mmCIF file of C-alpha atoms in Angstrom:
data_model
loop_
_atom_site.group_PDB
_atom_site.id
_atom_site.type_symbol
_atom_site.label_atom_id
_atom_site.label_comp_id
_atom_site.label_asym_id
_atom_site.label_seq_id
_atom_site.Cartn_x
_atom_site.Cartn_y
_atom_site.Cartn_z
ATOM 1 C CA MET X 1 56.763 67.043 -86.368
ATOM 2 C CA LYS X 2 57.273 69.779 -88.946
ATOM 3 C CA THR X 3 60.683 70.582 -87.455
ATOM 4 C CA ILE X 4 61.690 66.937 -87.682
ATOM 5 C CA VAL X 5 60.852 66.817 -91.371
ATOM 6 C CA LEU X 6 62.657 70.057 -92.148
ATOM 7 C CA ILE X 7 65.833 68.935 -90.481
ATOM 8 C CA PHE X 8 65.773 65.499 -92.043
ATOM 9 C CA LEU X 9 65.300 66.815 -95.540
ATOM 10 C CA ALA X 10 68.049 69.378 -95.273
ATOM 11 C CA LEU X 11 70.607 66.950 -93.893
ATOM 12 C CA PHE X 12 70.001 63.662 -95.636
ATOM 13 C CA PHE X 13 67.790 63.978 -98.681
ATOM 14 C CA ILE X 14 68.214 67.302 -100.456
ATOM 15 C CA PRO X 15 71.962 67.238 -101.155
ATOM 16 C CA TYR X 16 71.390 64.457 -103.694
ATOM 17 C CA SER X 17 68.777 66.078 -105.918
ATOM 18 C CA TYR X 18 67.578 69.498 -107.040
ATOM 19 C CA SER X 19 64.222 69.721 -105.264
ATOM 20 C CA GLN X 20 61.772 67.627 -103.270
ATOM 21 C CA ASP X 21 58.159 67.998 -102.329
ATOM 22 C CA TYR X 22 56.809 67.261 -98.870
ATOM 23 C CA TYR X 23 53.306 65.867 -98.432
ATOM 24 C CA GLN X 24 51.330 65.523 -95.193
ATOM 25 C CA TYR X 25 48.053 63.783 -94.472
ATOM 26 C CA ASN X 26 45.186 66.177 -93.806
ATOM 27 C CA GLN X 27 42.348 65.548 -91.346
ATOM 28 C CA TYR X 28 40.577 63.373 -93.969
ATOM 29 C CA GLY X 29 43.592 61.120 -94.531
ATOM 30 C CA ILE X 30 44.401 62.607 -97.931
ATOM 31 C CA LEU X 31 47.994 63.455 -98.837
ATOM 32 C CA GLN X 32 48.446 67.111 -99.659
ATOM 33 C CA LYS X 33 51.532 69.020 -100.729
ATOM 34 C CA VAL X 34 52.622 71.380 -97.954
ATOM 35 C CA GLY X 35 56.150 72.358 -98.954
ATOM 36 C CA THR X 36 59.039 72.225 -101.412
ATOM 37 C CA TYR X 37 62.769 72.124 -100.759
ATOM 38 C CA GLN X 38 64.797 73.809 -103.479
ATOM 39 C CA GLN X 39 68.571 73.826 -103.892
ATOM 40 C CA ASN X 40 70.017 77.317 -104.275
ATOM 41 C CA ASN X 41 73.156 76.938 -106.385
ATOM 42 C CA TYR X 42 73.957 80.640 -106.026
ATOM 43 C CA ASN X 43 75.037 80.291 -102.384
ATOM 44 C CA ASN X 44 75.128 76.490 -101.964
ATOM 45 C CA SER X 45 72.122 76.385 -99.651
ATOM 46 C CA THR X 46 68.663 74.817 -99.596
ATOM 47 C CA ASP X 47 65.532 76.943 -99.321
ATOM 48 C CA TYR X 48 62.233 75.677 -97.888
ATOM 49 C CA TYR X 49 58.973 76.990 -99.317
ATOM 50 C CA GLN X 50 55.652 76.415 -97.572
ATOM 51 C CA TYR X 51 52.341 76.721 -99.393
ATOM 52 C CA ASN X 52 49.778 79.143 -97.969
ATOM 53 C CA ARG X 53 46.028 78.488 -98.067
ATOM 54 C CA TYR X 54 45.894 79.857 -101.635
ATOM 55 C CA GLY X 55 48.578 77.448 -102.856
ATOM 56 C CA ILE X 56 51.227 80.147 -103.185
ATOM 57 C CA PRO X 57 54.729 79.123 -102.038
ATOM 58 C CA GLN X 58 56.392 81.353 -99.433
ATOM 59 C CA LYS X 59 60.053 81.067 -98.433
ATOM 60 C CA VAL X 60 60.160 80.255 -94.716
ATOM 61 C CA GLY X 61 63.619 78.782 -94.138
ATOM 62 C CA THR X 62 67.162 78.310 -95.444
ATOM 63 C CA TYR X 63 69.728 75.608 -94.675
ATOM 64 C CA GLN X 64 73.272 76.891 -95.213
ATOM 65 C CA GLN X 65 76.420 74.760 -95.186
ATOM 66 C CA ASN X 66 78.943 76.356 -92.814
ATOM 67 C CA ASN X 67 82.338 75.867 -94.484
ATOM 68 C CA TYR X 68 84.166 76.977 -91.339
ATOM 69 C CA ASN X 69 83.085 74.028 -89.171
ATOM 70 C CA ASN X 70 81.244 71.785 -91.684
ATOM 71 C CA ASN X 71 77.952 72.163 -89.781
ATOM 72 C CA THR X 72 74.639 73.174 -91.337
ATOM 73 C CA ASP X 73 73.032 76.371 -90.048
ATOM 74 C CA TYR X 74 69.253 76.839 -90.176
ATOM 75 C CA TYR X 75 67.692 80.270 -90.723
ATOM 76 C CA ASN X 76 64.037 81.218 -90.714
ATOM 77 C CA TYR X 77 62.382 84.470 -91.698
ATOM 78 C CA ASN X 78 60.457 86.713 -89.298
ATOM 79 C CA GLN X 79 57.246 88.556 -90.184
ATOM 80 C CA TYR X 80 59.313 91.332 -91.822
ATOM 81 C CA GLY X 81 61.218 88.922 -94.080
ATOM 82 C CA ILE X 82 64.440 89.268 -92.094
ATOM 83 C CA GLN X 83 66.573 86.137 -91.891
ATOM 84 C CA GLN X 84 67.377 84.880 -88.362
ATOM 85 C CA LYS X 85 69.684 82.016 -87.384
ATOM 86 C CA VAL X 86 67.667 79.662 -85.183
ATOM 87 C CA GLY X 87 69.664 76.432 -85.118
ATOM 88 C CA THR X 88 72.682 74.357 -86.138
ATOM 89 C CA TYR X 89 73.018 70.734 -87.216
ATOM 90 C CA GLN X 90 76.257 69.137 -86.119
ATOM 91 C CA LYS X 91 77.574 65.753 -87.187
ATOM 92 C CA ASN X 92 78.478 63.576 -84.214
ATOM 93 C CA ASN X 93 81.318 61.343 -85.420
ATOM 94 C CA TYR X 94 81.406 59.489 -82.103
ATOM 95 C CA SER X 95 77.896 58.050 -82.494
ATOM 96 C CA ASN X 96 77.537 58.389 -86.295
ATOM 97 C CA SER X 97 74.515 60.646 -85.855
ATOM 98 C CA THR X 98 73.520 64.278 -86.332
ATOM 99 C CA ASP X 99 72.552 66.560 -83.447
ATOM 100 C CA TYR X 100 70.307 69.615 -83.778
ATOM 101 C CA TYR X 101 70.976 72.602 -81.523
ATOM 102 C CA GLN X 102 68.413 75.383 -81.227
ATOM 103 C CA TYR X 103 69.344 78.842 -79.955
ATOM 104 C CA ASN X 104 67.427 80.076 -76.895
ATOM 105 C CA GLN X 105 66.447 83.701 -76.260
ATOM 106 C CA TYR X 106 69.985 84.423 -74.981
ATOM 107 C CA GLY X 107 71.665 82.995 -78.086
ATOM 108 C CA ILE X 108 72.881 79.879 -76.273
ATOM 109 C CA PRO X 109 72.583 76.619 -78.259
ATOM 110 C CA GLU X 110 70.529 73.861 -76.604
ATOM 111 C CA LYS X 111 70.512 70.277 -77.890
ATOM 112 C CA LYS X 112 66.968 69.500 -79.084
ATOM 113 C CA GLN X 113 67.168 66.463 -81.396
ATOM 114 C CA THR X 114 69.353 63.613 -82.614
ATOM 115 C CA TYR X 115 69.060 61.769 -85.930
ATOM 116 C CA GLU X 116 70.463 58.224 -86.008
ATOM 117 C CA LYS X 117 70.668 55.875 -88.986
ATOM 118 C CA ASN X 118 68.416 52.857 -88.544
ATOM 119 C CA TYR X 119 68.486 49.302 -89.858
ATOM 120 C CA ASN X 120 66.404 49.935 -92.993
ATOM 121 C CA GLY X 121 68.388 52.821 -94.460
ATOM 122 C CA GLY X 122 66.213 55.443 -92.828
ATOM 123 C CA TYR X 123 66.609 57.499 -89.683
ATOM 124 C CA ASP X 124 65.256 57.507 -86.144
ATOM 125 C CA VAL X 125 64.562 60.880 -84.531
ATOM 126 C CA TYR X 126 65.008 61.518 -80.819
ATOM 127 C CA ASP X 127 63.855 64.599 -78.911
ATOM 128 C CA TYR X 128 65.293 65.887 -75.633
ATOM 129 C CA ASP X 129 63.099 67.152 -72.803
ATOM 130 C CA GLN X 130 63.985 70.021 -70.455
ATOM 131 C CA TYR X 131 66.061 67.608 -68.326
ATOM 132 C CA GLY X 132 68.096 66.342 -71.282
ATOM 133 C CA ILE X 133 66.369 62.954 -71.391
ATOM 134 C CA LYS X 134 66.313 61.452 -74.885
ATOM 135 C CA GLN X 135 63.048 60.006 -76.227
ATOM 136 C CA ARG X 136 62.279 58.592 -79.685
ATOM 137 C CA SER X 137 59.765 60.819 -81.459
ATOM 138 C CA GLY X 138 59.814 59.821 -85.129
ATOM 139 C CA THR X 139 61.150 57.598 -87.898
ATOM 140 C CA TYR X 140 61.918 57.930 -91.591
ATOM 141 C CA GLU X 141 61.616 54.718 -93.614
ATOM 142 C CA LYS X 142 62.739 54.356 -97.222
ATOM 143 C CA ASN X 143 59.829 53.722 -99.556
ATOM 144 C CA TYR X 144 59.420 52.187 -103.006
ATOM 145 C CA ASN X 145 59.659 55.486 -104.934
ATOM 146 C CA GLY X 146 63.084 56.494 -103.643
ATOM 147 C CA GLY X 147 61.681 58.807 -101.004
ATOM 148 C CA TYR X 148 60.798 58.339 -97.360
ATOM 149 C CA ASP X 149 57.654 57.720 -95.367
ATOM 150 C CA VAL X 150 57.468 59.895 -92.249
ATOM 151 C CA TYR X 151 56.197 58.467 -88.957
ATOM 152 C CA LYS X 152 55.760 59.978 -85.514
ATOM 153 C CA TYR X 153 55.128 58.238 -82.202
ATOM 154 C CA ASN X 154 51.980 59.189 -80.306
ATOM 155 C CA GLN X 155 51.694 59.511 -76.525
ATOM 156 C CA TYR X 156 51.218 55.715 -76.252
ATOM 157 C CA GLY X 157 54.373 54.933 -78.231
ATOM 158 C CA ILE X 158 52.446 53.801 -81.310
ATOM 159 C CA LYS X 159 53.960 54.688 -84.690
ATOM 160 C CA GLU X 160 51.641 56.710 -86.975
ATOM 161 C CA LYS X 161 52.336 57.650 -90.600
ATOM 162 C CA VAL X 162 52.103 61.423 -90.983
ATOM 163 C CA GLY X 163 53.641 62.153 -94.381
ATOM 164 C CA THR X 164 55.759 61.262 -97.385
ATOM 165 C CA ILE X 165 58.819 62.823 -98.982
ATOM 166 C CA GLN X 166 58.995 62.516 -102.767
ATOM 167 C CA ARG X 167 61.614 63.496 -105.292
#
């Protein structure tokens, strides 16, 4: 689910404001801040910071607009702090959606997710299994504070609220 949230924020929410906080429900049902997305005006990218157990933010990812093909490239950082390209988000003009491709160990992109606009101004998230079969895995619904409520679908197909995105 964390990957779903990261992708969604980078593609649809962050370009319109300077930073956003991401909250998830802990095991007691209490919302707690787990990350912050910060625009980097120096190189026109968005950095994702995750909070460690001491509450200290650590940079774990960067979303970079690719001016060559108008895609968004996603980079994470390995244990040595070295940036590695792990995926690409590509707009699909045919279906008015966004596809996420993740690079396998051979550097070949594999389609992993699709984000489609839904009826309420949010987005539906679909995952692909190893056979390429598409299955709905999550939903973002606009909420009263201008952010989004994050839902995932459990193994029975029941929608469960797992977090909130706030400006």
